[in-house]
PDB file of C-alpha atoms in Angstrom:
ATOM      1  CA  MET A   1     120.674 -71.752 -90.162  1.00 42.00           C
ATOM      2  CA  ALA A   2     123.063 -73.632 -92.446  1.00 42.00           C
ATOM      3  CA  GLU A   3     126.701 -72.841 -91.945  1.00 40.00           C
ATOM      4  CA  LEU A   4     127.862 -70.143 -94.358  1.00 39.00           C
ATOM      5  CA  ARG A   5     130.784 -71.173 -96.520  1.00 42.00           C
ATOM      6  CA  SER A   6     132.232 -67.830 -97.520  1.00 43.00           C
ATOM      7  CA  GLU A   7     132.209 -64.115 -96.819  1.00 40.00           C
ATOM      8  CA  GLU A   8     130.326 -63.636-100.099  1.00 45.00           C
ATOM      9  CA  GLU A   9     127.513 -65.869 -98.922  1.00 47.00           C
ATOM     10  CA  GLN A  10     127.410 -64.048 -95.618  1.00 46.00           C
ATOM     11  CA  LEU A  11     127.205 -60.731 -97.430  1.00 46.00           C
ATOM     12  CA  GLU A  12     124.372 -61.993 -99.625  1.00 51.00           C
ATOM     13  CA  VAL A  13     122.450 -63.146 -96.551  1.00 50.00           C
ATOM     14  CA  VAL A  14     122.916 -59.749 -94.905  1.00 48.00           C
ATOM     15  CA  LYS A  15     121.754 -57.941 -98.048  1.00 48.00           C
ATOM     16  CA  ARG A  16     118.731 -60.186 -98.403  1.00 55.00           C
ATOM     17  CA  TRP A  17     117.837 -59.798 -94.673  1.00 48.00           C
ATOM     18  CA  TRP A  18     118.187 -56.030 -94.870  1.00 48.00           C
ATOM     19  CA  LYS A  19     115.986 -55.891 -97.963  1.00 54.00           C
ATOM     20  CA  GLU A  20     113.302 -57.848 -96.144  1.00 54.00           C
ATOM     21  CA  ASN A  21     113.596 -56.190 -92.718  1.00 54.00           C
ATOM     22  CA  GLY A  22     115.341 -52.870 -93.139  1.00 52.00           C
ATOM     23  CA  THR A  23     112.170 -50.852 -93.671  1.00 53.00           C
ATOM     24  CA  SER A  24     110.562 -52.169 -90.533  1.00 53.00           C
ATOM     25  CA  LEU A  25     113.757 -51.478 -88.575  1.00 50.00           C
ATOM     26  CA  ILE A  26     113.840 -47.886 -89.752  1.00 50.00           C
ATOM     27  CA  ALA A  27     110.157 -47.508 -88.955  1.00 50.00           C
ATOM     28  CA  GLY A  28     110.756 -48.966 -85.504  1.00 54.00           C
ATOM     29  CA  ALA A  29     113.620 -46.577 -84.868  1.00 53.00           C
ATOM     30  CA  VAL A  30     111.495 -43.642 -86.005  1.00 50.00           C
ATOM     31  CA  LEU A  31     108.628 -44.759 -83.767  1.00 53.00           C
ATOM     32  CA  ALA A  32     110.997 -45.194 -80.836  1.00 52.00           C
ATOM     33  CA  ALA A  33     112.381 -41.707 -81.347  1.00 49.00           C
ATOM     34  CA  ALA A  34     108.861 -40.364 -81.676  1.00 52.00           C
ATOM     35  CA  GLY A  35     107.935 -42.169 -78.486  1.00 54.00           C
ATOM     36  CA  VAL A  36     110.812 -40.565 -76.604  1.00 47.00           C
ATOM     37  CA  PHE A  37     109.914 -37.179 -78.036  1.00 47.00           C
ATOM     38  CA  GLY A  38     106.241 -37.740 -77.233  1.00 50.00           C
ATOM     39  CA  TRP A  39     107.020 -38.779 -73.668  1.00 37.00           C
ATOM     40  CA  ASN A  40     109.218 -35.724 -73.150  1.00 48.00           C
ATOM     41  CA  ALA A  41     106.539 -33.500 -74.631  1.00 45.00           C
ATOM     42  CA  TRP A  42     103.930 -35.098 -72.382  1.00 36.00           C
ATOM     43  CA  GLN A  43     106.153 -34.607 -69.339  1.00 50.00           C
ATOM     44  CA  ASN A  44     106.706 -30.974 -70.255  1.00 45.00           C
ATOM     45  CA  TYR A  45     102.961 -30.525 -70.737  1.00 42.00           C
ATOM     46  CA  GLN A  46     102.221 -32.068 -67.365  1.00 50.00           C
ATOM     47  CA  GLU A  47     104.832 -29.900 -65.653  1.00 57.00           C
ATOM     48  CA  GLY A  48     103.392 -26.813 -67.299  1.00 58.00           C
ATOM     49  CA  LYS A  49      99.901 -27.839 -66.241  1.00 65.00           C
ATOM     50  CA  ALA A  50     101.016 -28.357 -62.635  1.00 72.00           C
ATOM     51  CA  GLU A  51     102.718 -24.951 -62.613  1.00 80.00           C
ATOM     52  CA  ALA A  52      99.561 -23.295 -63.941  1.00 81.00           C
ATOM     53  CA  ALA A  53      97.438 -25.056 -61.317  1.00 82.00           C
ATOM     54  CA  SER A  54      99.872 -24.017 -58.596  1.00 84.00           C
ATOM     55  CA  ALA A  55      99.706 -20.393 -59.722  1.00 86.00           C
ATOM     56  CA  ARG A  56      95.891 -20.425 -59.729  1.00 85.00           C
ATOM     57  CA  TYR A  57      95.794 -22.008 -56.288  1.00 85.00           C
ATOM     58  CA  GLN A  58      98.268 -19.483 -54.882  1.00 88.00           C
ATOM     59  CA  GLN A  59      96.093 -16.712 -56.279  1.00 87.00           C
ATOM     60  CA  LEU A  60      93.110 -18.282 -54.534  1.00 85.00           C
ATOM     61  CA  ILE A  61      94.985 -18.537 -51.226  1.00 86.00           C
ATOM     62  CA  ASN A  62      96.097 -14.929 -51.408  1.00 87.00           C
ATOM     63  CA  MET A  63      92.539 -13.833 -52.130  1.00 83.00           C
ATOM     64  CA  THR A  64      90.947 -15.715 -49.240  1.00 82.00           C
ATOM     65  CA  ALA A  65      93.604 -15.463 -46.519  1.00 79.00           C
ATOM     66  CA  GLY A  66      92.587 -13.800 -43.276  1.00 68.00           C
ATOM     67  CA  THR A  67      89.684 -11.660 -44.466  1.00 68.00           C
ATOM     68  CA  THR A  68      85.924 -11.923 -44.760  1.00 74.00           C
ATOM     69  CA  LEU A  69      85.110 -11.817 -48.441  1.00 74.00           C
ATOM     70  CA  GLU A  70      82.533  -9.534 -49.988  1.00 80.00           C
ATOM     71  CA  ASP A  71      80.100 -10.857 -52.584  1.00 83.00           C
ATOM     72  CA  ASP A  72      82.239  -9.879 -55.572  1.00 85.00           C
ATOM     73  CA  GLN A  73      85.326 -11.425 -53.960  1.00 86.00           C
ATOM     74  CA  LEU A  74      83.424 -14.625 -53.224  1.00 88.00           C
ATOM     75  CA  SER A  75      82.341 -14.748 -56.842  1.00 89.00           C
ATOM     76  CA  GLU A  76      85.923 -14.289 -58.021  1.00 90.00           C
ATOM     77  CA  ALA A  77      87.127 -16.961 -55.614  1.00 89.00           C
ATOM     78  CA  GLN A  78      84.458 -19.367 -56.846  1.00 91.00           C
ATOM     79  CA  THR A  79      85.540 -18.725 -60.424  1.00 91.00           C
ATOM     80  CA  LEU A  80      89.084 -19.755 -59.522  1.00 91.00           C
ATOM     81  CA  ILE A  81      87.818 -22.818 -57.673  1.00 90.00           C
ATOM     82  CA  ASP A  82      85.729 -23.851 -60.678  1.00 93.00           C
ATOM     83  CA  GLU A  83      88.708 -23.353 -62.989  1.00 92.00           C
ATOM     84  CA  LEU A  84      90.924 -25.508 -60.799  1.00 91.00           C
ATOM     85  CA  THR A  85      88.374 -28.301 -60.499  1.00 90.00           C
ATOM     86  CA  ASP A  86      87.356 -28.222 -64.181  1.00 90.00           C
ATOM     87  CA  ASP A  87      90.761 -27.745 -65.828  1.00 89.00           C
ATOM     88  CA  TYR A  88      93.084 -29.384 -63.314  1.00 85.00           C
ATOM     89  CA  GLY A  89      90.813 -32.011 -61.822  1.00 78.00           C
ATOM     90  CA  ASN A  90      93.500 -34.675 -61.350  1.00 75.00           C
ATOM     91  CA  THR A  91      95.841 -32.445 -59.391  1.00 84.00           C
ATOM     92  CA  LEU A  92      96.266 -31.912 -55.669  1.00 90.00           C
ATOM     93  CA  TYR A  93      95.495 -28.224 -56.212  1.00 89.00           C
ATOM     94  CA  ALA A  94      91.980 -29.007 -57.399  1.00 91.00           C
ATOM     95  CA  GLU A  95      91.306 -31.038 -54.257  1.00 92.00           C
ATOM     96  CA  LEU A  96      92.740 -28.318 -52.018  1.00 91.00           C
ATOM     97  CA  ALA A  97      90.555 -25.805 -53.827  1.00 91.00           C
ATOM     98  CA  GLN A  98      87.485 -27.911 -52.978  1.00 93.00           C
ATOM     99  CA  LEU A  99      88.523 -28.021 -49.319  1.00 92.00           C
ATOM    100  CA  LEU A 100      88.810 -24.243 -49.410  1.00 91.00           C
ATOM    101  CA  GLU A 101      85.430 -24.020 -51.144  1.00 93.00           C
ATOM    102  CA  ALA A 102      83.939 -25.941 -48.221  1.00 93.00           C
ATOM    103  CA  ARG A 103      85.543 -23.578 -45.723  1.00 91.00           C
ATOM    104  CA  LEU A 104      84.162 -20.535 -47.516  1.00 91.00           C
ATOM    105  CA  ALA A 105      80.726 -22.140 -47.673  1.00 92.00           C
ATOM    106  CA  VAL A 106      80.768 -22.818 -43.913  1.00 91.00           C
ATOM    107  CA  GLU A 107      81.671 -19.172 -43.322  1.00 88.00           C
ATOM    108  CA  GLN A 108      78.573 -18.263 -45.327  1.00 90.00           C
ATOM    109  CA  ASP A 109      76.442 -20.779 -43.372  1.00 91.00           C
ATOM    110  CA  ASP A 110      75.958 -22.733 -46.589  1.00 92.00           C
ATOM    111  CA  LEU A 111      76.491 -26.190 -45.130  1.00 93.00           C
ATOM    112  CA  SER A 112      74.904 -27.948 -48.096  1.00 93.00           C
ATOM    113  CA  THR A 113      77.549 -26.603 -50.478  1.00 94.00           C
ATOM    114  CA  ALA A 114      80.271 -27.329 -47.949  1.00 94.00           C
ATOM    115  CA  LYS A 115      79.164 -30.950 -47.591  1.00 96.00           C
ATOM    116  CA  GLN A 116      79.002 -31.454 -51.357  1.00 95.00           C
ATOM    117  CA  ALA A 117      82.546 -30.156 -51.843  1.00 95.00           C
ATOM    118  CA  LEU A 118      83.877 -32.338 -49.030  1.00 95.00           C
ATOM    119  CA  GLN A 119      82.014 -35.419 -50.255  1.00 96.00           C
ATOM    120  CA  ASP A 120      83.534 -34.941 -53.715  1.00 94.00           C
ATOM    121  CA  VAL A 121      87.025 -34.896 -52.232  1.00 94.00           C
ATOM    122  CA  ALA A 122      86.370 -37.839 -49.916  1.00 95.00           C
ATOM    123  CA  SER A 123      84.905 -39.903 -52.773  1.00 93.00           C
ATOM    124  CA  HIS A 124      87.393 -39.138 -55.537  1.00 91.00           C
ATOM    125  CA  SER A 125      90.756 -38.276 -54.016  1.00 92.00           C
ATOM    126  CA  SER A 126      93.485 -40.906 -54.193  1.00 90.00           C
ATOM    127  CA  ARG A 127      95.428 -39.093 -51.463  1.00 92.00           C
ATOM    128  CA  ARG A 128      94.638 -40.564 -48.060  1.00 94.00           C
ATOM    129  CA  TYR A 129      95.609 -37.452 -46.091  1.00 94.00           C
ATOM    130  CA  VAL A 130      93.365 -35.206 -48.208  1.00 94.00           C
ATOM    131  CA  GLN A 131      90.547 -37.744 -47.940  1.00 95.00           C
ATOM    132  CA  SER A 132      91.022 -37.786 -44.174  1.00 95.00           C
ATOM    133  CA  VAL A 133      90.752 -34.012 -43.914  1.00 95.00           C
ATOM    134  CA  ALA A 134      87.492 -34.179 -45.877  1.00 96.00           C
ATOM    135  CA  TRP A 135      86.088 -36.933 -43.627  1.00 97.00           C
ATOM    136  CA  LEU A 136      86.975 -34.979 -40.489  1.00 96.00           C
ATOM    137  CA  ARG A 137      85.367 -31.775 -41.750  1.00 96.00           C
ATOM    138  CA  LEU A 138      82.269 -33.653 -42.841  1.00 97.00           C
ATOM    139  CA  ALA A 139      82.059 -35.181 -39.370  1.00 96.00           C
ATOM    140  CA  ARG A 140      82.278 -31.738 -37.773  1.00 96.00           C
ATOM    141  CA  ILE A 141      79.434 -30.512 -39.966  1.00 96.00           C
ATOM    142  CA  GLU A 142      77.318 -33.539 -39.040  1.00 97.00           C
ATOM    143  CA  VAL A 143      77.865 -32.808 -35.345  1.00 96.00           C
ATOM    144  CA  ALA A 144      76.952 -29.149 -35.912  1.00 94.00           C
ATOM    145  CA  GLN A 145      73.769 -30.242 -37.698  1.00 95.00           C
ATOM    146  CA  GLY A 146      72.745 -32.543 -34.855  1.00 96.00           C
ATOM    147  CA  ASN A 147      73.728 -35.798 -36.569  1.00 96.00           C
ATOM    148  CA  PRO A 148      76.328 -37.331 -34.224  1.00 97.00           C
ATOM    149  CA  GLU A 149      75.636 -40.878 -35.460  1.00 97.00           C
ATOM    150  CA  ALA A 150      76.554 -39.850 -39.007  1.00 97.00           C
ATOM    151  CA  ALA A 151      79.673 -38.143 -37.640  1.00 97.00           C
ATOM    152  CA  LEU A 152      80.779 -41.299 -35.830  1.00 97.00           C
ATOM    153  CA  ALA A 153      80.289 -43.329 -39.006  1.00 97.00           C
ATOM    154  CA  LEU A 154      82.554 -40.916 -40.897  1.00 97.00           C
ATOM    155  CA  LEU A 155      85.151 -41.152 -38.139  1.00 97.00           C
ATOM    156  CA  ASP A 156      85.307 -44.921 -38.666  1.00 96.00           C
ATOM    157  CA  GLN A 157      86.822 -44.328 -42.094  1.00 96.00           C
ATOM    158  CA  PRO A 158      90.558 -45.164 -42.463  1.00 95.00           C
ATOM    159  CA  ILE A 159      91.717 -41.701 -41.424  1.00 95.00           C
ATOM    160  CA  SER A 160      95.429 -40.942 -41.663  1.00 94.00           C
ATOM    161  CA  ASP A 161      97.431 -41.572 -38.480  1.00 95.00           C
ATOM    162  CA  ALA A 162      98.756 -38.020 -38.771  1.00 94.00           C
ATOM    163  CA  LEU A 163      95.214 -36.816 -38.011  1.00 95.00           C
ATOM    164  CA  ALA A 164      94.455 -39.275 -35.222  1.00 96.00           C
ATOM    165  CA  ALA A 165      94.332 -36.547 -32.561  1.00 95.00           C
ATOM    166  CA  GLN A 166      91.804 -34.533 -34.563  1.00 96.00           C
ATOM    167  CA  GLN A 167      89.820 -37.724 -35.184  1.00 96.00           C
ATOM    168  CA  ALA A 168      89.593 -38.441 -31.439  1.00 97.00           C
ATOM    169  CA  ASN A 169      88.694 -34.812 -30.752  1.00 96.00           C
ATOM    170  CA  VAL A 170      85.726 -34.857 -33.144  1.00 97.00           C
ATOM    171  CA  ARG A 171      84.700 -38.270 -31.835  1.00 97.00           C
ATOM    172  CA  GLY A 172      84.501 -36.703 -28.381  1.00 97.00           C
ATOM    173  CA  ASP A 173      82.297 -33.942 -29.782  1.00 97.00           C
ATOM    174  CA  ALA A 174      79.981 -36.552 -31.300  1.00 97.00           C
ATOM    175  CA  PHE A 175      79.734 -38.506 -28.044  1.00 97.00           C
ATOM    176  CA  PHE A 176      79.030 -35.310 -26.115  1.00 96.00           C
ATOM    177  CA  ALA A 177      76.260 -34.466 -28.597  1.00 96.00           C
ATOM    178  CA  GLN A 178      74.798 -37.910 -27.840  1.00 97.00           C
ATOM    179  CA  ASN A 179      74.832 -37.093 -24.118  1.00 95.00           C
ATOM    180  CA  GLN A 180      77.539 -39.664 -23.439  1.00 96.00           C
ATOM    181  CA  PRO A 181      79.930 -37.667 -21.250  1.00 95.00           C
ATOM    182  CA  GLU A 182      82.189 -40.555 -20.219  1.00 96.00           C
ATOM    183  CA  GLN A 183      82.815 -41.583 -23.819  1.00 97.00           C
ATOM    184  CA  ALA A 184      83.381 -37.932 -24.695  1.00 96.00           C
ATOM    185  CA  ARG A 185      85.889 -37.550 -21.867  1.00 96.00           C
ATOM    186  CA  GLU A 186      87.783 -40.659 -22.935  1.00 97.00           C
ATOM    187  CA  ALA A 187      87.921 -39.508 -26.575  1.00 97.00           C
ATOM    188  CA  TRP A 188      89.119 -36.020 -25.663  1.00 96.00           C
ATOM    189  CA  GLN A 189      91.770 -37.396 -23.327  1.00 96.00           C
ATOM    190  CA  THR A 190      92.902 -39.709 -26.108  1.00 96.00           C
ATOM    191  CA  ALA A 191      93.106 -36.712 -28.426  1.00 96.00           C
ATOM    192  CA  GLN A 192      95.292 -34.861 -25.937  1.00 95.00           C
ATOM    193  CA  SER A 193      97.576 -37.855 -25.458  1.00 96.00           C
ATOM    194  CA  ILE A 194      98.042 -38.408 -29.186  1.00 96.00           C
ATOM    195  CA  ALA A 195      98.687 -34.707 -29.792  1.00 94.00           C
ATOM    196  CA  GLN A 196     101.367 -34.674 -27.096  1.00 94.00           C
ATOM    197  CA  ASN A 197     103.023 -37.827 -28.455  1.00 94.00           C
ATOM    198  CA  GLN A 198     103.020 -36.422 -31.973  1.00 91.00           C
ATOM    199  CA  ASN A 199     104.052 -32.956 -30.783  1.00 91.00           C
ATOM    200  CA  GLN A 200     101.008 -31.407 -32.430  1.00 90.00           C
ATOM    201  CA  PRO A 201      99.065 -28.364 -31.257  1.00 87.00           C
ATOM    202  CA  LEU A 202      95.452 -29.210 -30.438  1.00 88.00           C
ATOM    203  CA  TYR A 203      93.440 -26.248 -29.255  1.00 89.00           C
ATOM    204  CA  GLY A 204      90.276 -26.259 -27.193  1.00 91.00           C
ATOM    205  CA  VAL A 205      90.285 -29.822 -25.894  1.00 93.00           C
ATOM    206  CA  GLN A 206      91.281 -28.905 -22.347  1.00 93.00           C
ATOM    207  CA  PHE A 207      88.471 -26.345 -22.259  1.00 92.00           C
ATOM    208  CA  LYS A 208      86.009 -29.076 -23.229  1.00 93.00           C
ATOM    209  CA  LEU A 209      87.303 -31.327 -20.469  1.00 93.00           C
ATOM    210  CA  ASP A 210      87.149 -28.493 -17.951  1.00 91.00           C
ATOM    211  CA  ASP A 211      83.591 -27.630 -18.969  1.00 88.00           C
ATOM    212  CA  LEU A 212      82.605 -31.290 -18.761  1.00 86.00           C
ATOM    213  CA  GLY A 213      84.012 -31.506 -15.230  1.00 77.00           C
ATOM    214  CA  ALA A 214      82.237 -28.316 -14.214  1.00 64.00           C
ATOM    215  CA  GLU A 215      78.930 -29.622 -15.563  1.00 62.00           C
ATOM    216  CA  GLU A 216      79.297 -32.885 -13.674  1.00 62.00           C
ATOM    217  CA  ALA A 217      80.176 -31.043 -10.461  1.00 51.00           C
ATOM    218  CA  THR A 218      76.898 -29.089 -10.588  1.00 56.00           C
ATOM    219  CA  GLN A 219      74.745 -32.142 -11.165  1.00 54.00           C
TER     220      GLN A 219
END
């Protein structure tokens, strides 16, 4: 830009620049303000959505805690589960609702529904711990259905280290179902060791080891 020789020339340049660019500047400022407002509104909407999902999930927990549900209660619980998965599908509460749906289905001996709910969580969740819970429960169902090979394949998934004891426990169950007692023993002992190191309760494993020893003693 050529050097300006006087304040008048500078003023004329400013006026001319403002005439050419002032409208776009104002529009940009308005858009920026709208963007801030829109972001805040979006944040508020998301917070409100999370609160609503949390309230629905708490209602579901209260409904299903510690009791065997009658048909009408199961129907009401399923309605809440469907609402959480349909309306709040990207939230943790929707995934937890599907895990609970699987538990209720197992209690009703509806393993097909349970597997579908768990497979949905395992396939679509971005939360490794939640995925891991789904893989473990699917593996337990496969063992219960006489499919230990499928269970072992599920247990090879990248399960969270926080669930390593449970992973080893179910692996022992799968080996036992395959009539591989030594592998089962090793897996169950590993489960006990990990649980102790992580200071986690792990129920039933010692009974399995005791029963395995008793069986071998009678052979």
